[in-house]
CSV table of C-alpha atoms in Angstrom, one decimal:
chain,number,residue,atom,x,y,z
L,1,UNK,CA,14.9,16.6,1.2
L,2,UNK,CA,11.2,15.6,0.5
L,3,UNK,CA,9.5,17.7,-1.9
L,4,UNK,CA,5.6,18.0,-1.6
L,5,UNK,CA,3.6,17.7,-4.8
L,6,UNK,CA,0.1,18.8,-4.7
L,7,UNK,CA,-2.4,16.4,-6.7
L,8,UNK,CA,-5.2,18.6,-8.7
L,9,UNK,CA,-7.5,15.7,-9.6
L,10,UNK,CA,-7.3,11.8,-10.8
L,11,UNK,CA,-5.9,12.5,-14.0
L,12,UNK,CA,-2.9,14.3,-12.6
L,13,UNK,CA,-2.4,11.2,-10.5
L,14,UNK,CA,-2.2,8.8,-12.7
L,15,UNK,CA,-0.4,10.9,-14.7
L,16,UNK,CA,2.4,11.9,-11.7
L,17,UNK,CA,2.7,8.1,-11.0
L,18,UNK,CA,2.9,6.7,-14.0
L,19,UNK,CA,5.7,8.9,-15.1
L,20,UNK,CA,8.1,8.0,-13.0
L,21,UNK,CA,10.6,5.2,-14.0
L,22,UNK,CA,10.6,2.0,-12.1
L,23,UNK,CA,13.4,2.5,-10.4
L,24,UNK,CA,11.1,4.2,-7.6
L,25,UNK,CA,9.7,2.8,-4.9
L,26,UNK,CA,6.0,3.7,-2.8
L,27,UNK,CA,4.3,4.0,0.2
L,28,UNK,CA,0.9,5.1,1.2
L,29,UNK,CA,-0.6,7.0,3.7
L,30,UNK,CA,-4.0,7.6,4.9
L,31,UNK,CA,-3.2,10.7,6.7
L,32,UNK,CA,-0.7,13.4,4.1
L,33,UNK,CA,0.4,15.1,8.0
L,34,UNK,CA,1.5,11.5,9.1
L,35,UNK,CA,5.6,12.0,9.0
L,36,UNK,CA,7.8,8.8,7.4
L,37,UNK,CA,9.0,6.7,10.3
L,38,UNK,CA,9.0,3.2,11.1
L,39,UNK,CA,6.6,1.2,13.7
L,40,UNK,CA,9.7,1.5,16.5
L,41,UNK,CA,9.5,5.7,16.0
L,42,UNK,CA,6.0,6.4,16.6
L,43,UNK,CA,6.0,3.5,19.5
L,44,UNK,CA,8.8,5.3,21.5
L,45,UNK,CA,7.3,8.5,20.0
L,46,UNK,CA,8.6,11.9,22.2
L,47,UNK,CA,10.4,9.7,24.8
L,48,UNK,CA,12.8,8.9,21.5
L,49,UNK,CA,16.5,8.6,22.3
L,50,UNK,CA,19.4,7.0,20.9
L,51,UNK,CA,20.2,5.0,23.7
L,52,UNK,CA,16.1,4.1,23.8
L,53,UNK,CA,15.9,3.1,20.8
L,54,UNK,CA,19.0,0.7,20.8
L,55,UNK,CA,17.6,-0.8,23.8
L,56,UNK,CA,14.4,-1.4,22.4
L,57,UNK,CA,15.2,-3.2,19.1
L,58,UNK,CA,18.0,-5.1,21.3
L,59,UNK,CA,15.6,-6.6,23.9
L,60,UNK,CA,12.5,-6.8,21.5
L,61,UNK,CA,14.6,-9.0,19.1
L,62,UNK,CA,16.4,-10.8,21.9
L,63,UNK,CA,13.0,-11.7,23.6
L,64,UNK,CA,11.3,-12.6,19.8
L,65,UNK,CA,13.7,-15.1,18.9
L,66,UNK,CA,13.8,-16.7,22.3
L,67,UNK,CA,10.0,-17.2,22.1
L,68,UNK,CA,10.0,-17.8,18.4
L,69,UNK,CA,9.8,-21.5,18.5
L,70,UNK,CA,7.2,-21.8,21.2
L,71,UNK,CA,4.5,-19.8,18.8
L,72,UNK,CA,6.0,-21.4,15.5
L,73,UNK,CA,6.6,-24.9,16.2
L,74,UNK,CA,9.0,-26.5,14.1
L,75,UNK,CA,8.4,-24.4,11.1
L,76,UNK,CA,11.3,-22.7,9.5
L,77,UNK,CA,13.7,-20.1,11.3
L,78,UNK,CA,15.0,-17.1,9.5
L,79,UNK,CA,18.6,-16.8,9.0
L,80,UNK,CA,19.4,-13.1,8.8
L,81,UNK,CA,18.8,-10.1,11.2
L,82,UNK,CA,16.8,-8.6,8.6
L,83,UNK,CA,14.8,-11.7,8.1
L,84,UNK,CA,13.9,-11.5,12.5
L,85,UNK,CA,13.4,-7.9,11.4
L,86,UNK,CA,10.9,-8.9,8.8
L,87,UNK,CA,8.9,-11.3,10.7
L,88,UNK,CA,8.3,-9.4,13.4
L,89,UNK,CA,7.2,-6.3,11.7
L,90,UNK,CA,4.6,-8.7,9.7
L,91,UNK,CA,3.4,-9.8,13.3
L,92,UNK,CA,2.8,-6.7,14.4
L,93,UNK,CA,5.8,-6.5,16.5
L,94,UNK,CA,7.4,-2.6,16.4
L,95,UNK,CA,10.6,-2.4,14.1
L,96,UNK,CA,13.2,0.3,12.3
L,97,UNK,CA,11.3,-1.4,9.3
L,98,UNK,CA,8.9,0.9,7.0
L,99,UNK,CA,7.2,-0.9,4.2
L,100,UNK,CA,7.5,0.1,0.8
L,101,UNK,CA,6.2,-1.5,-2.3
L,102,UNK,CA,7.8,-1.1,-6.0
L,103,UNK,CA,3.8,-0.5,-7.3
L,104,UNK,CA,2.4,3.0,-6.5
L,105,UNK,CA,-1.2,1.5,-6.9
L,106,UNK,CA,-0.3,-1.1,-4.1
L,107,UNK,CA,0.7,1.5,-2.4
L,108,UNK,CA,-2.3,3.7,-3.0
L,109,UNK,CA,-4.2,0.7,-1.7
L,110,UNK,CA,-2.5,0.8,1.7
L,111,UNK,CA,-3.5,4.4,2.0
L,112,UNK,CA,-7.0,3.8,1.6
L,113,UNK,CA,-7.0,0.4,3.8
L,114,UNK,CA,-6.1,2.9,6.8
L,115,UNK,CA,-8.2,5.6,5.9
L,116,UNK,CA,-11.2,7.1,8.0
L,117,UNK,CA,-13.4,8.8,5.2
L,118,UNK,CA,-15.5,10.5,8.2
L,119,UNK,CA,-12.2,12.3,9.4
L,120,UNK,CA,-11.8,14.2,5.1
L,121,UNK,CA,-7.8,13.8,5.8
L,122,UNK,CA,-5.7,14.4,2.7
L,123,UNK,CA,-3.9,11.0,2.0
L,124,UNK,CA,-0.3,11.2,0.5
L,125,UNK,CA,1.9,8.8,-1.1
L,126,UNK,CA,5.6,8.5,-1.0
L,127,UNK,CA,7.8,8.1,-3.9
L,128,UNK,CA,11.9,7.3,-3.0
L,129,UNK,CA,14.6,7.0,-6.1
L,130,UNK,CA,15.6,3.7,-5.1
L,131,UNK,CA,19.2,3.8,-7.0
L,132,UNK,CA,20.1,7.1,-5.9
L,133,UNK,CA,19.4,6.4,-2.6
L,134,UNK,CA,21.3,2.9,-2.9
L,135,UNK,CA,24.3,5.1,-4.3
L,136,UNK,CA,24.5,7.5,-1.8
L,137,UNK,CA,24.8,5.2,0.9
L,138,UNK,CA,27.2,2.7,-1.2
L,139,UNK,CA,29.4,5.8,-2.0
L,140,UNK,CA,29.2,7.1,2.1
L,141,UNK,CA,30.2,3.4,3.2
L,142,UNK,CA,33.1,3.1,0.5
L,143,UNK,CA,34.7,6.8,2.3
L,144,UNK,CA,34.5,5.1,5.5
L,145,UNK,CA,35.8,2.2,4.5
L,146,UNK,CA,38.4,1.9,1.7
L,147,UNK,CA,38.1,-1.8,1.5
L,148,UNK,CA,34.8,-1.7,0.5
L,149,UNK,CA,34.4,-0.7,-3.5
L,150,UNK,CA,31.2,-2.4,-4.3
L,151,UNK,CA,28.6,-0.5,-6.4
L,152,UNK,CA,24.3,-1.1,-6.5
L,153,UNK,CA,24.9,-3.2,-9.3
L,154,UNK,CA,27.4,-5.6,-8.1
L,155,UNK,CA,25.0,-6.0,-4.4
L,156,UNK,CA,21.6,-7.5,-6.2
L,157,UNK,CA,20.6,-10.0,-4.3
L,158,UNK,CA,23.5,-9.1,-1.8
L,159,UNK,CA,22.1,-6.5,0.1
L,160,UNK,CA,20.1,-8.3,2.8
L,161,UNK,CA,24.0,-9.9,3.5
L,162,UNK,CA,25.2,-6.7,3.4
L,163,UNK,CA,23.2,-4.8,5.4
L,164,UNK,CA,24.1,-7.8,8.2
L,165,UNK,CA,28.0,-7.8,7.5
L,166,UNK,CA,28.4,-4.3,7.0
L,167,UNK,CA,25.6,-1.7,7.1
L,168,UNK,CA,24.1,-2.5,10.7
L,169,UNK,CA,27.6,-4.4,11.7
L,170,UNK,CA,29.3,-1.2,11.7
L,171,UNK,CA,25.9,1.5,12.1
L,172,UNK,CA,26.6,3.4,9.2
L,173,UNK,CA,24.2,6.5,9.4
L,174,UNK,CA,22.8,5.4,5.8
L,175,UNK,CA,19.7,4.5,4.5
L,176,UNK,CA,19.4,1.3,2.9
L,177,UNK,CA,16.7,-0.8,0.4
L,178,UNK,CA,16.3,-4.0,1.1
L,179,UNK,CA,13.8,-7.3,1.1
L,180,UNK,CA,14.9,-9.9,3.3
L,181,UNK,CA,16.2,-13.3,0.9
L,182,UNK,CA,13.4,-15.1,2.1
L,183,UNK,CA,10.8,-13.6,1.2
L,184,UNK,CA,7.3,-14.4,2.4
L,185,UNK,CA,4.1,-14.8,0.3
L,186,UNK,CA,2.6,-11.5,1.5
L,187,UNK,CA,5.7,-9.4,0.7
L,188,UNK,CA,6.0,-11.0,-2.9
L,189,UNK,CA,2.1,-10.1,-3.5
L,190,UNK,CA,2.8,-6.9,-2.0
L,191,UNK,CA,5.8,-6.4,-4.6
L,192,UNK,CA,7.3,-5.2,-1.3
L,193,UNK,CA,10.5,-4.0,0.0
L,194,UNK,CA,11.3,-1.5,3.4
L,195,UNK,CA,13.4,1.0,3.4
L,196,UNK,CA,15.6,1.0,6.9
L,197,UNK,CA,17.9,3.3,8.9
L,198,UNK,CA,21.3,1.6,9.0
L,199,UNK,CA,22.2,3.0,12.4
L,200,UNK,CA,19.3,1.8,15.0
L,201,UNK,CA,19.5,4.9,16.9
L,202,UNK,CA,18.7,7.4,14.0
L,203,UNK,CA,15.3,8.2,12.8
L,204,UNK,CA,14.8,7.8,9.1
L,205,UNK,CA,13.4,11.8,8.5
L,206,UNK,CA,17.0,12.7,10.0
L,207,UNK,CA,18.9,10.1,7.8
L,208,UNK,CA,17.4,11.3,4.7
L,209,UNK,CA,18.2,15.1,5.3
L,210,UNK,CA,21.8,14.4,5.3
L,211,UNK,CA,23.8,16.6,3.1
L,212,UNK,CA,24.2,13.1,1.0
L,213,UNK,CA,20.9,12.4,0.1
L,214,UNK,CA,20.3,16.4,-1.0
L,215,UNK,CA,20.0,15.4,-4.5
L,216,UNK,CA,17.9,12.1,-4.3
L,217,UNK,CA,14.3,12.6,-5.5
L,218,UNK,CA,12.1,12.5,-2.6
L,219,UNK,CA,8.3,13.3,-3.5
L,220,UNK,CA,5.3,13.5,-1.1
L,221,UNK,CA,2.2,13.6,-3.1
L,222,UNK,CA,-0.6,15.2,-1.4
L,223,UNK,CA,-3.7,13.9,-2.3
L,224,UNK,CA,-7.0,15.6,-1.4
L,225,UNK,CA,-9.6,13.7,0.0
L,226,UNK,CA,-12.3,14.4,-2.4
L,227,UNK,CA,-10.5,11.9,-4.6
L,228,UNK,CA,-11.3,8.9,-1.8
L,229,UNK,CA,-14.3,7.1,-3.9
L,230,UNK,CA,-12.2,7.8,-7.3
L,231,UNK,CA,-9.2,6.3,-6.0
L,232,UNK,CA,-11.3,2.9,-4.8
L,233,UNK,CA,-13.3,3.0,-8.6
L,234,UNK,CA,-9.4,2.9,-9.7
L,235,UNK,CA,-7.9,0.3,-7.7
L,236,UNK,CA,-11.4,-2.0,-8.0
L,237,UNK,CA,-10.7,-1.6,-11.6
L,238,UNK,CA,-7.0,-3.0,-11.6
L,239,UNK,CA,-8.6,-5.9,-9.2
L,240,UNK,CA,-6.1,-4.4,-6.5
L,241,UNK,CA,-7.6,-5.3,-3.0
L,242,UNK,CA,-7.1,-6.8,0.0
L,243,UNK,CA,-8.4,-10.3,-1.6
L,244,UNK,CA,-5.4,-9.9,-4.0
L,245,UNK,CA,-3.2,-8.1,-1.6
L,246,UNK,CA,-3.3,-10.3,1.1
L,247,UNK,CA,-4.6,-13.7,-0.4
L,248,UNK,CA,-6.4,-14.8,2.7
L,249,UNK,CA,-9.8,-15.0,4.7
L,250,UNK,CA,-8.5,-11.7,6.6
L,251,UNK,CA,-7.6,-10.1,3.2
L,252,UNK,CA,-11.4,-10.7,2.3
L,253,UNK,CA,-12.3,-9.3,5.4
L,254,UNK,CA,-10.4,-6.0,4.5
L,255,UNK,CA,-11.9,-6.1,1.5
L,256,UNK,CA,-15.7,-6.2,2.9
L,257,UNK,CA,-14.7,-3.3,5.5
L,258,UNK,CA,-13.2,-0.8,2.6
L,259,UNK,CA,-16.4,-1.6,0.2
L,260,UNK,CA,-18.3,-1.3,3.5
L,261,UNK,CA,-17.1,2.3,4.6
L,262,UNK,CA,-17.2,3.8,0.3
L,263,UNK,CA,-21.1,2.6,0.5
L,264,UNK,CA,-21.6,4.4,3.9
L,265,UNK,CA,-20.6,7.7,3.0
């Protein structure tokens, strides 16, 4: 279940953030009404269906990796489902990826790169108890299967293996925490990580309001709008932008457009 937290003022945002232990992960959004679902959910949208959404990530991946090599030369191949996954979503391409990022003030940053300050929408950022979450779905997996005994501690490192062999392999209706083992430069800057629905034809909301998960910390802070310019004074303060976010000419791009659209106001 995702509780909703109502931020007062900057203070009590720093202060909400800061207190929670690292074992949380983030995600921001420009627009608080915006649900949590990945790039594949809002593409298929109203139209979803289980048997839609199989065929979808089925064809989409079957026709990326075909054409892979004719847009990438000779450059490296990844080697995991959730490494295809991964590139594709950081093309643009719609997946049952959602980004997440272990820093709340990266995340924060990627509320703000999408926001419209002309449309005064409340932003909101997402905070996810990464190990309860992890043992939850561990624990689920282990009922279904009594061969399999391992605990969050024993996958690190494991898990984008695991959610190959075993998580998607099988479809468990869990939610799983992963980064793909080869990690590219954007992610690491990004301190990134997504959070995915282990069964391709269940949307994340639904996954996450499983009996299971009913006592895994799920916040939603609401943040009002008034606090756009204080949030960009923050974040210019901590040097977080899209120059150190993205570490490219596009990333100083961004970086013009937000300092752009705070002046404009």
């Amino acid at each position: 279940m995702i509780n909703e937290t109502e931020i007062k003022d900057s203070e009590d945002l720093i202060r909400s953030l800061n207190q929670l232990p690292n074992n949380f992960i983030f995600r921001g959004h420009a627009d608080a009404s915006w649900k949590l679902e990945s790039t594949l959910e809002r593409t298929i949208g109203k139209k979803w269906s289980t048997e839609l959404a199989r065929k979808f990530e089925d064809h989409y991946l079957n026709l990326f990796k075909s054409k892979y090599h004719i847009y990438n030369g000779s450059e490296h191949e990844p080697k995991s489902k959730l490494a295809w996954l991964s590139v594709m979503q950081h093309y643009g391409a719609p997946t049952r990826l959602i980004d997440f990022t272990e820093s709340p003030y990266v995340a924060l940053y990627f509320a703000l790169e999408a926001y419209n300050p002309l449309l005064k929408n409340d932003l909101a950022i997402y905070a996810i108890d990464y190990n309860s979450i992890m043992d939850e779905s561990l624990a689920y997996i282990s009922r279904r299967d009594s061969s399999f005994k391992k605990t969050r501690h024993e996958i690190i490192g494991k898990q984008d293996e695991l959610f190959d062999d075993v998580v998607d392999r099988f479809s468990y209706e869990v939610v799983w925490i992963t980064e793909p083992l080869e990690l590219n430069a954007r992610i690491d800057r990004q301190s990134g990580t997504f959070l995915i629905s282990g069964d391709k034809e269940k949307r994340i909301e639904d996954l996450l309001s499983n009996d299971m998960y009913k006592n895994v910390e799920i916040i939603k802070f609401i943040i009002p709008n008034e606090m756009y310019e204080n949030i960009y004074a923050l974040l210019r303060k901590m040097n977080i932008n899209a120059k150190t976010i993205y570490g490219d000419l596009g990333g100083l791009a961004k970086s013009i457009k937000m300092d752009m659209q705070v002046h404009a106001i």
